[in-house]
Coordinates of C-alpha atoms in Angstrom, one line a residue:
M208 CA -18.9 5.3 0.2
K209 CA -18.4 8.5 -1.5
R210 CA -20.6 9.2 -4.4
Q211 CA -18.9 9.0 -7.9
K212 CA -19.7 10.2 -11.2
I213 CA -20.8 7.7 -13.8
S214 CA -19.8 8.5 -17.2
L215 CA -20.5 6.9 -20.4
S216 CA -18.2 6.1 -23.4
W217 CA -19.1 4.5 -26.8
K218 CA -17.8 4.0 -30.4
L219 CA -20.7 4.1 -32.9
D220 CA -20.4 3.7 -36.6
F221 CA -23.6 5.2 -38.1
N222 CA -22.7 3.8 -41.7
H223 CA -23.4 0.4 -40.1
V224 CA -26.5 0.7 -37.9
P225 CA -27.7 -2.5 -36.9
P226 CA -30.9 -3.8 -38.8
H227 CA -33.2 -4.1 -35.6
V228 CA -32.2 -0.4 -34.7
A229 CA -32.7 1.1 -38.1
S230 CA -36.1 -0.4 -38.1
H231 CA -37.1 1.3 -34.8
T232 CA -35.8 4.8 -36.1
K233 CA -38.5 4.6 -39.0
M234 CA -41.1 5.0 -36.2
F235 CA -40.4 8.4 -35.6
G236 CA -41.6 10.2 -38.4
S237 CA -42.8 14.0 -37.2
T238 CA -44.0 17.1 -38.7
T239 CA -43.3 19.4 -36.0
Q240 CA -40.0 20.6 -34.7
N241 CA -40.3 19.5 -31.1
D242 CA -41.5 16.0 -32.2
S243 CA -38.4 15.9 -34.7
I244 CA -36.4 16.7 -31.5
R245 CA -38.0 14.3 -29.4
S246 CA -37.4 11.9 -32.2
W247 CA -33.8 12.2 -32.7
L248 CA -33.0 12.1 -28.9
F249 CA -35.1 8.8 -28.5
T250 CA -33.1 7.5 -31.5
L251 CA -29.8 8.6 -30.4
A252 CA -30.6 6.8 -26.9
F253 CA -31.7 3.8 -28.4
L254 CA -28.4 3.6 -30.5
L255 CA -26.2 4.2 -27.5
F256 CA -27.8 1.4 -25.4
S257 CA -28.5 -1.1 -28.3
H258 CA -25.3 -1.0 -30.1
P259 CA -23.0 -3.8 -29.2
S260 CA -19.8 -1.6 -29.0
F261 CA -21.3 0.4 -26.0
T262 CA -19.4 0.2 -22.7
Y263 CA -19.7 2.1 -19.4
S264 CA -17.1 3.4 -17.2
Y265 CA -16.9 4.0 -13.5
G266 CA -15.0 7.3 -12.6
S267 CA -12.2 7.1 -15.2
H268 CA -11.8 3.3 -15.3
V269 CA -13.5 1.1 -17.7
H270 CA -15.0 -1.9 -15.9
L271 CA -14.6 -5.2 -17.3
S272 CA -16.1 -8.5 -16.8
R273 CA -14.5 -11.2 -14.8
Q274 CA -14.8 -13.2 -18.1
S275 CA -12.8 -10.5 -20.2
I276 CA -10.0 -10.3 -18.0
D277 CA -9.9 -14.1 -17.4
S278 CA -9.8 -15.0 -20.9
C279 CA -6.5 -12.7 -21.1
L280 CA -4.7 -14.1 -17.9
T281 CA -5.3 -17.7 -18.7
N282 CA -3.4 -20.2 -16.5
L283 CA -2.2 -17.3 -14.3
N284 CA -2.7 -17.3 -10.3
V285 CA -5.5 -14.6 -10.5
T286 CA -7.8 -13.4 -7.7
Y287 CA -11.1 -11.5 -8.1
P288 CA -13.0 -9.4 -6.0
R289 CA -15.7 -12.2 -5.1
D290 CA -12.9 -14.8 -4.4
P291 CA -12.3 -15.9 -1.0
S292 CA -8.8 -14.8 -0.7
F293 CA -9.5 -11.5 -2.4
H294 CA -10.1 -9.8 1.0
S295 CA -6.8 -10.7 2.5
L296 CA -4.9 -10.0 -0.4
S297 CA -6.4 -6.5 -1.0
Q298 CA -5.8 -5.4 2.4
T299 CA -4.0 -1.7 2.6
F300 CA -1.1 -1.0 5.3
N301 CA -3.0 2.1 5.8
S302 CA -6.5 1.1 7.0
R303 CA -7.8 4.6 6.6
L304 CA -8.1 3.8 2.7
S305 CA -9.6 0.9 0.7
Y306 CA -9.6 0.0 -2.7
T307 CA -11.0 -2.8 -5.0
P308 CA -8.7 -3.9 -7.7
A309 CA -10.2 -5.3 -10.9
A310 CA -7.9 -8.4 -10.3
I311 CA -4.9 -9.4 -8.1
V312 CA -2.3 -11.6 -9.9
L313 CA 0.4 -13.5 -8.3
P314 CA 3.2 -14.3 -10.8
S315 CA 5.6 -17.0 -10.2
S316 CA 7.8 -16.1 -13.0
V317 CA 9.2 -12.9 -15.0
Q318 CA 7.3 -14.5 -18.0
D319 CA 4.0 -14.6 -15.9
V320 CA 4.7 -10.7 -15.3
E321 CA 5.2 -9.9 -19.0
R322 CA 1.8 -11.8 -19.7
L323 CA 0.0 -9.8 -17.2
V324 CA 1.3 -6.6 -18.4
T325 CA 0.5 -7.5 -21.8
C326 CA -2.8 -8.1 -20.8
G327 CA -3.3 -4.9 -18.7
A328 CA -2.5 -2.9 -21.8
H329 CA -4.7 -4.7 -24.1
L330 CA -7.6 -4.3 -21.7
K331 CA -6.5 -0.5 -20.7
L332 CA -6.5 -1.4 -17.1
S333 CA -4.1 0.7 -15.2
V334 CA -1.0 -1.8 -14.0
V335 CA 0.4 -1.5 -10.6
S336 CA 3.0 -3.7 -8.7
R337 CA 2.9 -4.6 -5.2
S338 CA 6.2 -5.8 -3.4
G339 CA 6.1 -5.5 0.2
G340 CA 2.8 -4.0 0.5
H341 CA 3.6 -0.9 2.7
S342 CA 2.5 2.1 0.7
Y343 CA 0.9 4.9 2.8
A344 CA -1.4 5.7 0.1
G345 CA -2.1 2.3 -1.1
Y346 CA -0.7 2.7 -4.4
G347 CA 0.4 -1.1 -4.5
L348 CA -3.3 -1.6 -5.0
G349 CA -3.8 1.1 -7.5
G350 CA -4.7 4.0 -5.3
V351 CA -8.1 3.9 -7.0
D352 CA -10.7 1.1 -7.8
G353 CA -10.1 -1.2 -10.9
A354 CA -6.4 -1.6 -11.2
L355 CA -4.8 -4.7 -12.4
V356 CA -2.3 -5.4 -9.4
A357 CA 0.8 -7.7 -9.9
D358 CA 1.6 -9.0 -6.5
L359 CA 5.1 -10.0 -6.4
S360 CA 5.5 -11.7 -3.2
S361 CA 6.3 -15.0 -4.8
L362 CA 9.1 -13.8 -6.7
K363 CA 11.7 -14.9 -3.9
Q364 CA 15.0 -15.7 -5.8
I365 CA 18.3 -14.4 -4.7
T366 CA 21.6 -15.2 -6.2
S367 CA 25.0 -13.7 -5.9
S368 CA 28.2 -13.4 -8.0
G369 CA 31.2 -11.8 -6.4
D370 CA 30.1 -9.0 -4.4
N371 CA 27.1 -8.4 -6.4
V372 CA 23.6 -10.0 -5.4
V373 CA 20.6 -10.4 -7.6
V374 CA 17.4 -9.9 -5.7
Q375 CA 13.9 -10.6 -7.0
T376 CA 11.5 -7.9 -5.6
G377 CA 9.1 -10.4 -3.8
N378 CA 11.7 -10.2 -1.1
T379 CA 11.7 -8.3 2.0
L380 CA 14.8 -6.5 3.6
G381 CA 15.0 -9.2 6.3
E382 CA 15.2 -12.0 3.9
V383 CA 18.0 -9.9 1.8
A384 CA 19.9 -9.0 5.0
T385 CA 19.7 -12.7 6.1
Y386 CA 20.9 -14.0 2.8
L387 CA 23.8 -11.7 2.5
W388 CA 25.1 -12.5 6.0
D389 CA 24.8 -16.1 5.3
H390 CA 26.8 -15.8 2.1
G391 CA 30.1 -14.0 3.0
R392 CA 29.0 -11.6 5.7
R393 CA 27.9 -9.1 3.4
A394 CA 25.7 -6.0 3.9
L395 CA 23.4 -3.3 2.3
P396 CA 22.3 0.1 3.7
H397 CA 18.5 0.1 3.9
G398 CA 15.7 0.6 6.6
T399 CA 15.2 -1.2 9.7
C400 CA 11.9 -3.0 9.1
P401 CA 12.1 -6.6 8.1
K402 CA 9.0 -6.7 6.2
V403 CA 9.5 -4.0 4.0
G404 CA 9.7 -5.2 0.4
T405 CA 12.5 -4.4 -1.8
G406 CA 10.6 -3.0 -4.8
G407 CA 9.5 0.3 -3.6
H408 CA 11.9 0.6 -0.9
T409 CA 14.7 0.9 -3.4
S410 CA 12.6 2.7 -6.2
Y411 CA 12.2 5.8 -4.0
G412 CA 15.5 5.9 -2.1
G413 CA 15.9 3.5 0.6
Y414 CA 17.2 5.1 4.0
G415 CA 18.5 3.4 6.9
P416 CA 21.2 3.6 9.6
Y417 CA 24.0 2.7 7.5
S418 CA 23.1 5.3 4.7
R419 CA 25.4 7.8 5.9
M420 CA 28.2 5.4 5.7
A421 CA 27.2 3.6 2.3
G422 CA 24.4 5.5 0.7
L423 CA 20.6 4.9 -0.1
L424 CA 19.8 1.4 -1.0
M425 CA 18.9 2.7 -4.6
D426 CA 22.9 3.8 -4.7
R427 CA 23.8 0.2 -4.6
V428 CA 21.9 -0.5 -7.7
V429 CA 24.0 -1.7 -10.7
S430 CA 21.1 -2.8 -12.9
A431 CA 17.5 -3.5 -12.6
D432 CA 15.4 -6.1 -14.8
V433 CA 12.4 -4.6 -15.6
V434 CA 9.2 -5.6 -17.6
L435 CA 8.0 -2.6 -20.0
A436 CA 4.6 -1.4 -21.0
N437 CA 4.9 -3.7 -24.0
G438 CA 5.3 -6.6 -22.1
T439 CA 9.1 -7.1 -22.9
S440 CA 11.9 -7.5 -20.3
V441 CA 15.1 -5.4 -20.5
T442 CA 17.8 -5.0 -18.4
A443 CA 18.6 -1.4 -17.5
S444 CA 22.0 -0.1 -16.2
E445 CA 24.4 2.6 -16.9
M446 CA 25.7 1.0 -20.1
S447 CA 22.1 -0.4 -21.3
H448 CA 19.0 2.0 -21.2
P449 CA 20.7 4.7 -19.1
D450 CA 17.7 7.0 -19.3
L451 CA 15.5 4.3 -18.0
F452 CA 18.0 3.1 -15.4
W453 CA 18.2 6.8 -14.2
A454 CA 14.3 7.1 -13.7
L455 CA 14.1 3.8 -12.1
K456 CA 16.4 5.1 -9.3
G457 CA 13.9 7.4 -8.0
A458 CA 10.5 6.7 -9.6
A459 CA 10.4 3.1 -10.7
P460 CA 6.7 2.1 -10.6
S461 CA 5.9 4.7 -13.1
Y462 CA 8.1 3.1 -15.7
G463 CA 7.4 -0.6 -15.5
I464 CA 7.8 -3.7 -13.2
V465 CA 11.1 -4.2 -11.7
T466 CA 11.2 -8.1 -11.2
S467 CA 14.7 -7.9 -9.7
W468 CA 17.4 -5.5 -8.7
T469 CA 21.1 -6.2 -8.8
Y470 CA 23.1 -4.7 -5.8
S471 CA 26.8 -4.1 -5.1
T472 CA 27.3 -5.3 -1.6
L473 CA 29.6 -4.5 1.2
T474 CA 31.5 -6.0 3.9
A475 CA 29.4 -5.8 6.9
P476 CA 30.5 -3.2 9.5
M477 CA 32.7 -5.0 12.1
I478 CA 31.6 -3.1 15.1
S479 CA 28.5 -0.8 15.7
V480 CA 26.4 0.7 18.4
S481 CA 22.8 0.9 18.8
F482 CA 21.7 3.6 21.2
F483 CA 19.0 5.3 22.9
I484 CA 19.2 8.8 24.6
S485 CA 16.3 10.0 26.8
L486 CA 15.2 13.3 26.9
P487 CA 13.2 15.4 29.5
R488 CA 9.5 16.0 29.0
Y489 CA 8.9 19.3 27.4
T490 CA 5.9 21.3 28.4
G491 CA 6.8 24.7 26.8
G492 CA 7.3 25.2 23.2
G493 CA 10.4 27.5 23.9
S494 CA 12.0 24.5 25.7
F495 CA 11.2 22.1 23.0
A496 CA 12.6 24.4 20.4
T497 CA 15.8 25.2 22.2
A498 CA 16.4 21.2 22.5
F499 CA 15.8 20.5 18.8
S500 CA 17.9 23.4 18.0
K501 CA 20.9 22.0 19.8
Y502 CA 20.4 18.6 18.4
Q503 CA 20.3 19.9 14.7
A504 CA 23.4 22.0 15.3
F505 CA 25.4 19.0 16.8
V506 CA 24.3 16.6 13.9
H507 CA 25.1 19.3 11.2
T508 CA 28.8 18.7 11.9
A509 CA 28.7 15.1 12.9
P510 CA 30.8 12.3 11.5
R511 CA 29.3 10.1 9.0
E512 CA 29.7 7.3 11.5
L513 CA 26.8 8.7 13.4
A514 CA 23.4 7.7 12.2
M515 CA 20.9 9.7 14.7
A516 CA 17.2 10.9 14.6
F517 CA 15.4 13.1 17.0
A518 CA 11.9 11.3 17.6
F519 CA 9.1 12.4 19.9
G520 CA 5.3 12.1 20.5
G521 CA 2.9 13.9 22.8
D522 CA 0.3 13.7 25.2
S523 CA -1.7 15.9 27.5
K524 CA 1.1 16.0 29.9
G525 CA 3.8 17.4 27.3
I526 CA 6.2 16.0 24.8
G527 CA 8.3 13.1 25.1
A528 CA 11.5 13.0 23.1
Q529 CA 14.4 10.7 22.5
L530 CA 17.5 10.4 20.3
T531 CA 18.0 7.2 18.8
G532 CA 20.4 5.4 16.1
N533 CA 23.6 3.7 15.5
Y534 CA 27.2 4.5 15.5
F535 CA 29.7 2.6 13.4
G536 CA 32.5 2.4 15.5
S537 CA 33.2 1.5 19.4
K538 CA 31.2 2.3 22.2
S539 CA 33.9 4.3 23.9
D540 CA 34.2 6.5 20.7
F541 CA 30.3 6.9 20.6
I542 CA 30.4 8.1 24.4
N543 CA 33.0 10.5 24.0
L544 CA 31.3 11.7 20.7
V545 CA 27.8 12.3 22.3
S546 CA 28.6 13.0 26.1
G547 CA 28.6 16.9 25.4
L548 CA 25.4 17.0 23.8
V549 CA 23.6 14.6 26.2
K550 CA 24.7 16.9 29.2
D551 CA 23.7 20.1 27.2
L552 CA 20.1 18.6 26.6
N553 CA 20.0 17.3 30.2
G554 CA 19.4 13.7 28.9
S555 CA 20.7 10.2 29.9
I556 CA 21.7 7.5 27.7
S557 CA 19.3 4.8 28.4
H558 CA 21.4 2.2 26.5
A559 CA 24.6 2.0 24.1
D560 CA 25.1 -1.6 23.2
E561 CA 27.9 -2.5 21.3
Y562 CA 27.7 -5.6 18.5
S563 CA 30.3 -7.3 16.7
D564 CA 27.5 -9.2 14.9
W565 CA 25.9 -7.2 12.2
M566 CA 22.7 -9.5 12.2
K567 CA 22.2 -9.0 16.1
L568 CA 22.3 -5.1 15.2
L569 CA 19.6 -5.3 12.5
V570 CA 17.4 -7.3 15.0
A571 CA 18.1 -4.6 17.7
N572 CA 17.1 -1.8 15.1
G573 CA 13.9 -3.7 14.1
G574 CA 12.7 -5.1 17.1
E575 CA 12.0 -8.6 15.7
Q576 CA 13.5 -11.4 14.0
L577 CA 14.6 -10.6 10.3
V578 CA 12.6 -13.5 8.9
T579 CA 9.1 -13.9 10.4
T580 CA 5.7 -15.0 8.8
G581 CA 2.8 -12.9 8.1
P582 CA 2.5 -9.0 6.9
S583 CA 3.0 -5.9 9.2
P584 CA 0.0 -5.2 11.2
P585 CA -2.3 -2.7 9.6
N586 CA -2.7 1.1 11.1
T587 CA -5.4 3.7 10.4
F588 CA -3.3 6.7 9.9
F589 CA -2.2 9.9 8.0
A590 CA 1.2 11.2 7.5
K591 CA 3.2 14.1 6.0
S592 CA 6.9 14.7 5.4
L593 CA 9.3 17.5 5.0
V594 CA 12.9 17.7 3.6
T595 CA 15.2 20.3 4.9
F596 CA 18.5 21.5 3.6
D597 CA 20.2 23.4 6.2
L598 CA 19.7 24.6 9.9
L599 CA 16.2 25.7 10.6
D600 CA 15.8 29.2 12.3
D601 CA 14.9 30.0 15.8
S602 CA 11.6 31.7 14.8
S603 CA 10.4 28.5 13.1
L604 CA 11.3 26.3 15.7
K605 CA 9.5 28.4 18.5
R606 CA 6.3 28.6 16.2
W607 CA 6.5 24.9 15.9
G608 CA 7.1 24.1 19.5
D609 CA 4.4 26.4 20.4
Y610 CA 1.8 24.4 18.0
L611 CA 2.8 21.3 19.4
V612 CA 2.6 22.1 23.1
N613 CA -0.7 24.3 22.9
T614 CA -2.6 22.2 20.1
A615 CA -1.2 19.1 18.8
I616 CA -0.6 17.3 22.3
H617 CA -4.5 17.6 22.8
A618 CA -5.5 16.1 19.6
D619 CA -7.7 12.9 19.7
I620 CA -5.3 11.0 17.7
G621 CA -2.0 9.3 18.8
W622 CA 0.9 10.9 16.9
F623 CA 4.7 11.1 16.7
A624 CA 7.4 13.1 14.4
Q625 CA 10.9 12.4 13.8
A626 CA 13.7 14.0 12.1
D627 CA 16.2 11.8 10.4
L628 CA 19.8 12.7 9.8
Y629 CA 20.9 12.5 6.2
G630 CA 24.3 13.6 4.6
G631 CA 27.4 11.9 4.8
A632 CA 28.0 9.0 1.8
I633 CA 24.3 10.1 0.7
S634 CA 25.5 13.6 -0.5
S635 CA 29.4 13.1 -0.9
D636 CA 29.8 9.9 -2.6
F637 CA 27.0 9.7 -5.0
D638 CA 26.6 12.5 -7.7
A639 CA 23.1 14.2 -7.9
S640 CA 22.9 13.1 -11.6
S641 CA 23.3 9.3 -10.8
S642 CA 19.7 8.9 -10.1
S643 CA 16.2 10.6 -10.2
F644 CA 16.2 11.1 -6.4
A645 CA 15.9 14.9 -6.2
H646 CA 17.3 15.3 -2.4
R647 CA 20.6 14.2 -2.8
D648 CA 21.8 17.4 -0.7
A649 CA 19.2 16.8 2.3
F650 CA 20.0 17.4 5.8
L651 CA 17.1 16.3 7.8
V652 CA 14.0 14.6 6.6
F653 CA 11.1 14.8 8.9
Q654 CA 8.0 12.5 9.3
F655 CA 4.6 13.6 10.9
Y656 CA 2.2 10.7 11.7
G657 CA -0.9 10.6 13.3
S658 CA -2.6 7.2 14.2
S659 CA -6.3 6.6 15.2
K660 CA -6.3 4.6 18.4
D661 CA -6.8 0.9 18.2
N662 CA -7.5 1.1 14.4
A663 CA -10.7 3.0 15.1
P664 CA -12.0 5.2 12.2
Y665 CA -9.6 8.1 11.7
P666 CA -11.2 11.1 13.6
S667 CA -12.2 14.0 11.2
D668 CA -9.7 16.6 12.6
G669 CA -6.9 14.2 12.7
M670 CA -5.6 15.1 9.2
D671 CA -5.8 19.0 10.3
V672 CA -3.4 18.1 13.3
I673 CA -0.8 16.6 11.2
N674 CA -1.1 19.3 8.4
K675 CA -0.8 22.1 10.9
M676 CA 2.1 20.2 12.4
L677 CA 4.1 20.5 9.3
T678 CA 3.1 24.0 8.3
S679 CA 3.8 25.4 11.7
L680 CA 7.2 24.5 11.1
S681 CA 7.6 25.1 7.3
P682 CA 4.5 27.0 6.2
N683 CA 5.4 26.6 2.4
P684 CA 7.3 23.2 2.1
T685 CA 9.4 22.8 -1.2
A686 CA 10.6 19.0 -0.6
A687 CA 9.1 16.0 0.6
Y688 CA 10.1 12.3 0.6
P689 CA 8.1 10.0 -1.7
N690 CA 8.7 6.8 0.4
Y691 CA 6.3 8.9 3.2
I692 CA 3.7 9.0 0.2
D693 CA 1.1 11.8 0.7
P694 CA -2.1 11.2 -1.4
T695 CA -3.5 14.8 -0.6
L696 CA -0.7 16.7 -2.1
S697 CA -2.1 18.6 -5.5
D698 CA -0.6 17.6 -8.6
S699 CA 1.7 20.5 -8.7
E700 CA 2.7 20.0 -5.1
W701 CA 3.6 16.4 -5.3
Q702 CA 5.4 16.8 -8.7
S703 CA 7.7 19.6 -7.1
Q704 CA 8.3 18.3 -3.7
Y705 CA 9.1 14.8 -4.7
F706 CA 11.0 15.1 -8.0
G707 CA 12.1 18.7 -8.5
N708 CA 13.9 20.0 -11.2
N709 CA 13.9 16.2 -12.6
M710 CA 10.3 16.3 -13.3
A711 CA 10.7 17.4 -17.0
R712 CA 13.2 14.5 -17.8
L713 CA 11.0 12.0 -16.2
R714 CA 8.0 13.0 -18.1
E715 CA 10.2 12.4 -21.2
I716 CA 11.5 9.2 -20.3
K717 CA 8.0 8.2 -19.5
A718 CA 6.6 9.1 -22.9
S719 CA 9.2 7.1 -24.4
Y720 CA 8.8 3.6 -22.3
D721 CA 5.2 4.0 -21.4
P722 CA 3.4 6.3 -24.1
N723 CA -0.2 4.9 -23.5
N724 CA 0.1 5.5 -19.6
V725 CA 0.2 1.5 -18.9
F726 CA 1.7 2.0 -15.3
K727 CA -0.5 4.5 -13.7
F728 CA -1.6 5.5 -10.4
P729 CA -2.5 8.9 -8.5
Q730 CA 1.0 10.1 -8.3
S731 CA 2.5 8.2 -11.2
I732 CA 4.7 10.4 -13.6
P733 CA 2.6 11.7 -16.3
V734 CA 3.2 11.1 -20.2
G735 CA 2.2 14.9 -20.9
N736 CA 0.1 17.2 -18.7
M737 CA -1.2 15.9 -15.4
A738 CA -4.7 15.8 -17.0
D739 CA -3.2 12.9 -19.1
T740 CA -3.1 10.7 -16.4
G741 CA -6.9 10.3 -16.1
I742 CA -6.7 9.9 -12.4
P743 CA -7.1 12.5 -9.6
T744 CA -4.5 12.9 -6.9
Q745 CA -6.8 12.6 -4.2
S746 CA -7.4 9.0 -3.8
M747 CA -10.9 7.6 -5.3
G748 CA -11.1 4.5 -3.0
T749 CA -12.9 4.2 0.1
R750 CA -11.9 6.5 2.8
K751 CA -12.5 5.2 6.4
D752 CA -12.4 8.8 8.3
S753 CA -15.0 9.4 10.9
I754 CA -15.4 11.8 14.0
S755 CA -14.9 9.0 16.6
G756 CA -11.5 8.5 18.3
T757 CA -10.6 9.3 22.0
G758 CA -7.3 10.6 23.4
E759 CA -5.3 8.5 25.9
D760 CA -2.4 9.5 28.5
D761 CA 0.6 7.7 29.0
V762 CA 0.0 4.9 26.4
P763 CA 2.9 2.3 25.8
L764 CA 5.1 2.9 22.5
N765 CA 3.2 0.0 21.1
P766 CA 0.0 -1.4 22.4
H767 CA 0.5 -4.4 20.5
L768 CA 4.1 -5.1 21.3
H769 CA 3.8 -7.4 24.2
K770 CA 3.6 -11.2 23.1
N771 CA 3.1 -9.9 19.7
S772 CA 5.9 -10.8 17.1
D773 CA 4.4 -8.6 14.1
T774 CA 5.9 -5.4 15.4
C775 CA 9.2 -3.5 14.8
L776 CA 9.5 -2.0 18.2
P777 CA 11.4 -3.5 21.4
E778 CA 9.5 -4.8 24.3
T779 CA 9.8 -1.9 26.4
T780 CA 7.3 1.0 27.6
V781 CA 8.0 4.6 27.4
T782 CA 4.9 6.4 28.8
S783 CA 6.1 9.9 27.5
L784 CA 5.5 8.9 23.7
T785 CA 2.6 7.6 21.8
A786 CA 2.6 4.2 20.3
F787 CA 3.1 3.2 16.7
P788 CA 3.7 -0.5 15.8
F789 CA 5.2 0.0 12.4
C790 CA 8.6 0.0 10.6
L791 CA 9.2 2.6 8.2
D792 CA 12.6 3.8 7.5
S793 CA 14.7 4.5 10.2
F794 CA 15.6 3.5 13.7
H795 CA 13.6 2.0 16.6
P796 CA 11.4 2.7 18.4
F797 CA 10.1 4.2 15.2
K798 CA 10.8 2.5 11.8
F799 CA 10.3 4.7 8.8
D800 CA 10.5 4.0 5.3
V801 CA 7.6 2.5 3.8
V802 CA 7.2 2.1 0.1
P803 CA 4.8 3.2 -2.4
M804 CA 4.5 -0.3 -3.8

């Protein structure tokens, strides 16, 4: 474990020195200057360690006894580090990182959330919330040791009123989708992984195949019930607490614990297509760059009915790639739309399945049933993201392709990358000022993801491979997607890349609603200067990196997928791509909108 600095803190009142301490200070009379100095230092040390108000802190967090915390959280469902269930409750989605919260509370009501926030503020503990638990950086467990965690998994109520639905944030995307279909054939735009929670997914965007038709999931929010730092609950909307409402749609975990979202739902699409287009294996950087250039040129003017991602992975034999996504129309219209592109790329349509049942499309996208038991399987990984706003130039694509073919394919990690198409309703139907989401005019959103084999410790050079996968394409990135949270970004980097010009207003609202910084994690919105957070951006928890790890050719898309229902991938093997068993916020076989909660 990384060594950390032990710091001391105390509050002494020298006008009220305890009698037993005062008696000891009389022992140190001295006639020499050196003796006087030694006497003074000894007396000071004795005062520090004897005074009853003395406490110590580990890193930046005051460590409190279980008794101190328990006395404040009376009658709540609390789990502590030495309890039998603590290990399972404190597991990170990203096994590369590990944190030990001071306590994990499982509230069963909004009143329980109010009590735990009040206690956290009183005890000066950082308070964080965990919805689905898929944060890349483990911020739902604090992102550092010693946080008070609100595990919202028991808040499962869903109620509907007309076209609106009120969803408590313990619900997963699959649970919400199932409820909406069963109660009027309704739908929402959201990511494809059924196990992702609604809390963070909504908070930082919430992209999915239907987003180009209906916006991000946050765009469907009409109000939010949130517990504030003072332990009270309010309903934020455009009419009530509008500044807070704006901040919640883009950075909610920094302002409170959202206990429910109210969404405006849509009639589920009547007809849609799930497709998979296979592309050739690329063994040269130039040929890969040419293929990607043709993809981006095509989707740049594509109709909003098309949701398409360019996904690829590499091994020692080159780069295997595919186009995958949905089309919201008939199969014949889809074929007519993409046939020219498929021919130009020398590809083939592996499948294009038409659905008149929205639920069957969601299952096809996610690769598993929408409601299943158990969490998503963990993975040991590191990821970066990039948001672009226009076509990438040929020289950048060639530099990128050369790095992928000459270096990345030989790395001792499994990796993939994916470019998701934004635009459509995301940019045209919702005003940029409607939320604190900073990338309303995004064109492509990339994710670069490297994983150790079989959850082995992450190789020492693995992060460098993924970092260069980004910088070879964009040496000075200006925008990133916060649902693919990256704990290695510097303070200035994450603030500008995630929140852009919205940062100043977000800080002002933070100072208004959480002036004591109760809701705090390494990349939470600061009250004032970044130093005021008291938490370094680089995560302080245990990092499970090592130099181990081996390469492997021709691995299946998902080594766990056969006879394992806890995946988000279809039962297929594509030997040209590397395997990843996760749902994140996009299409199969890779699901990409994981959340920071």
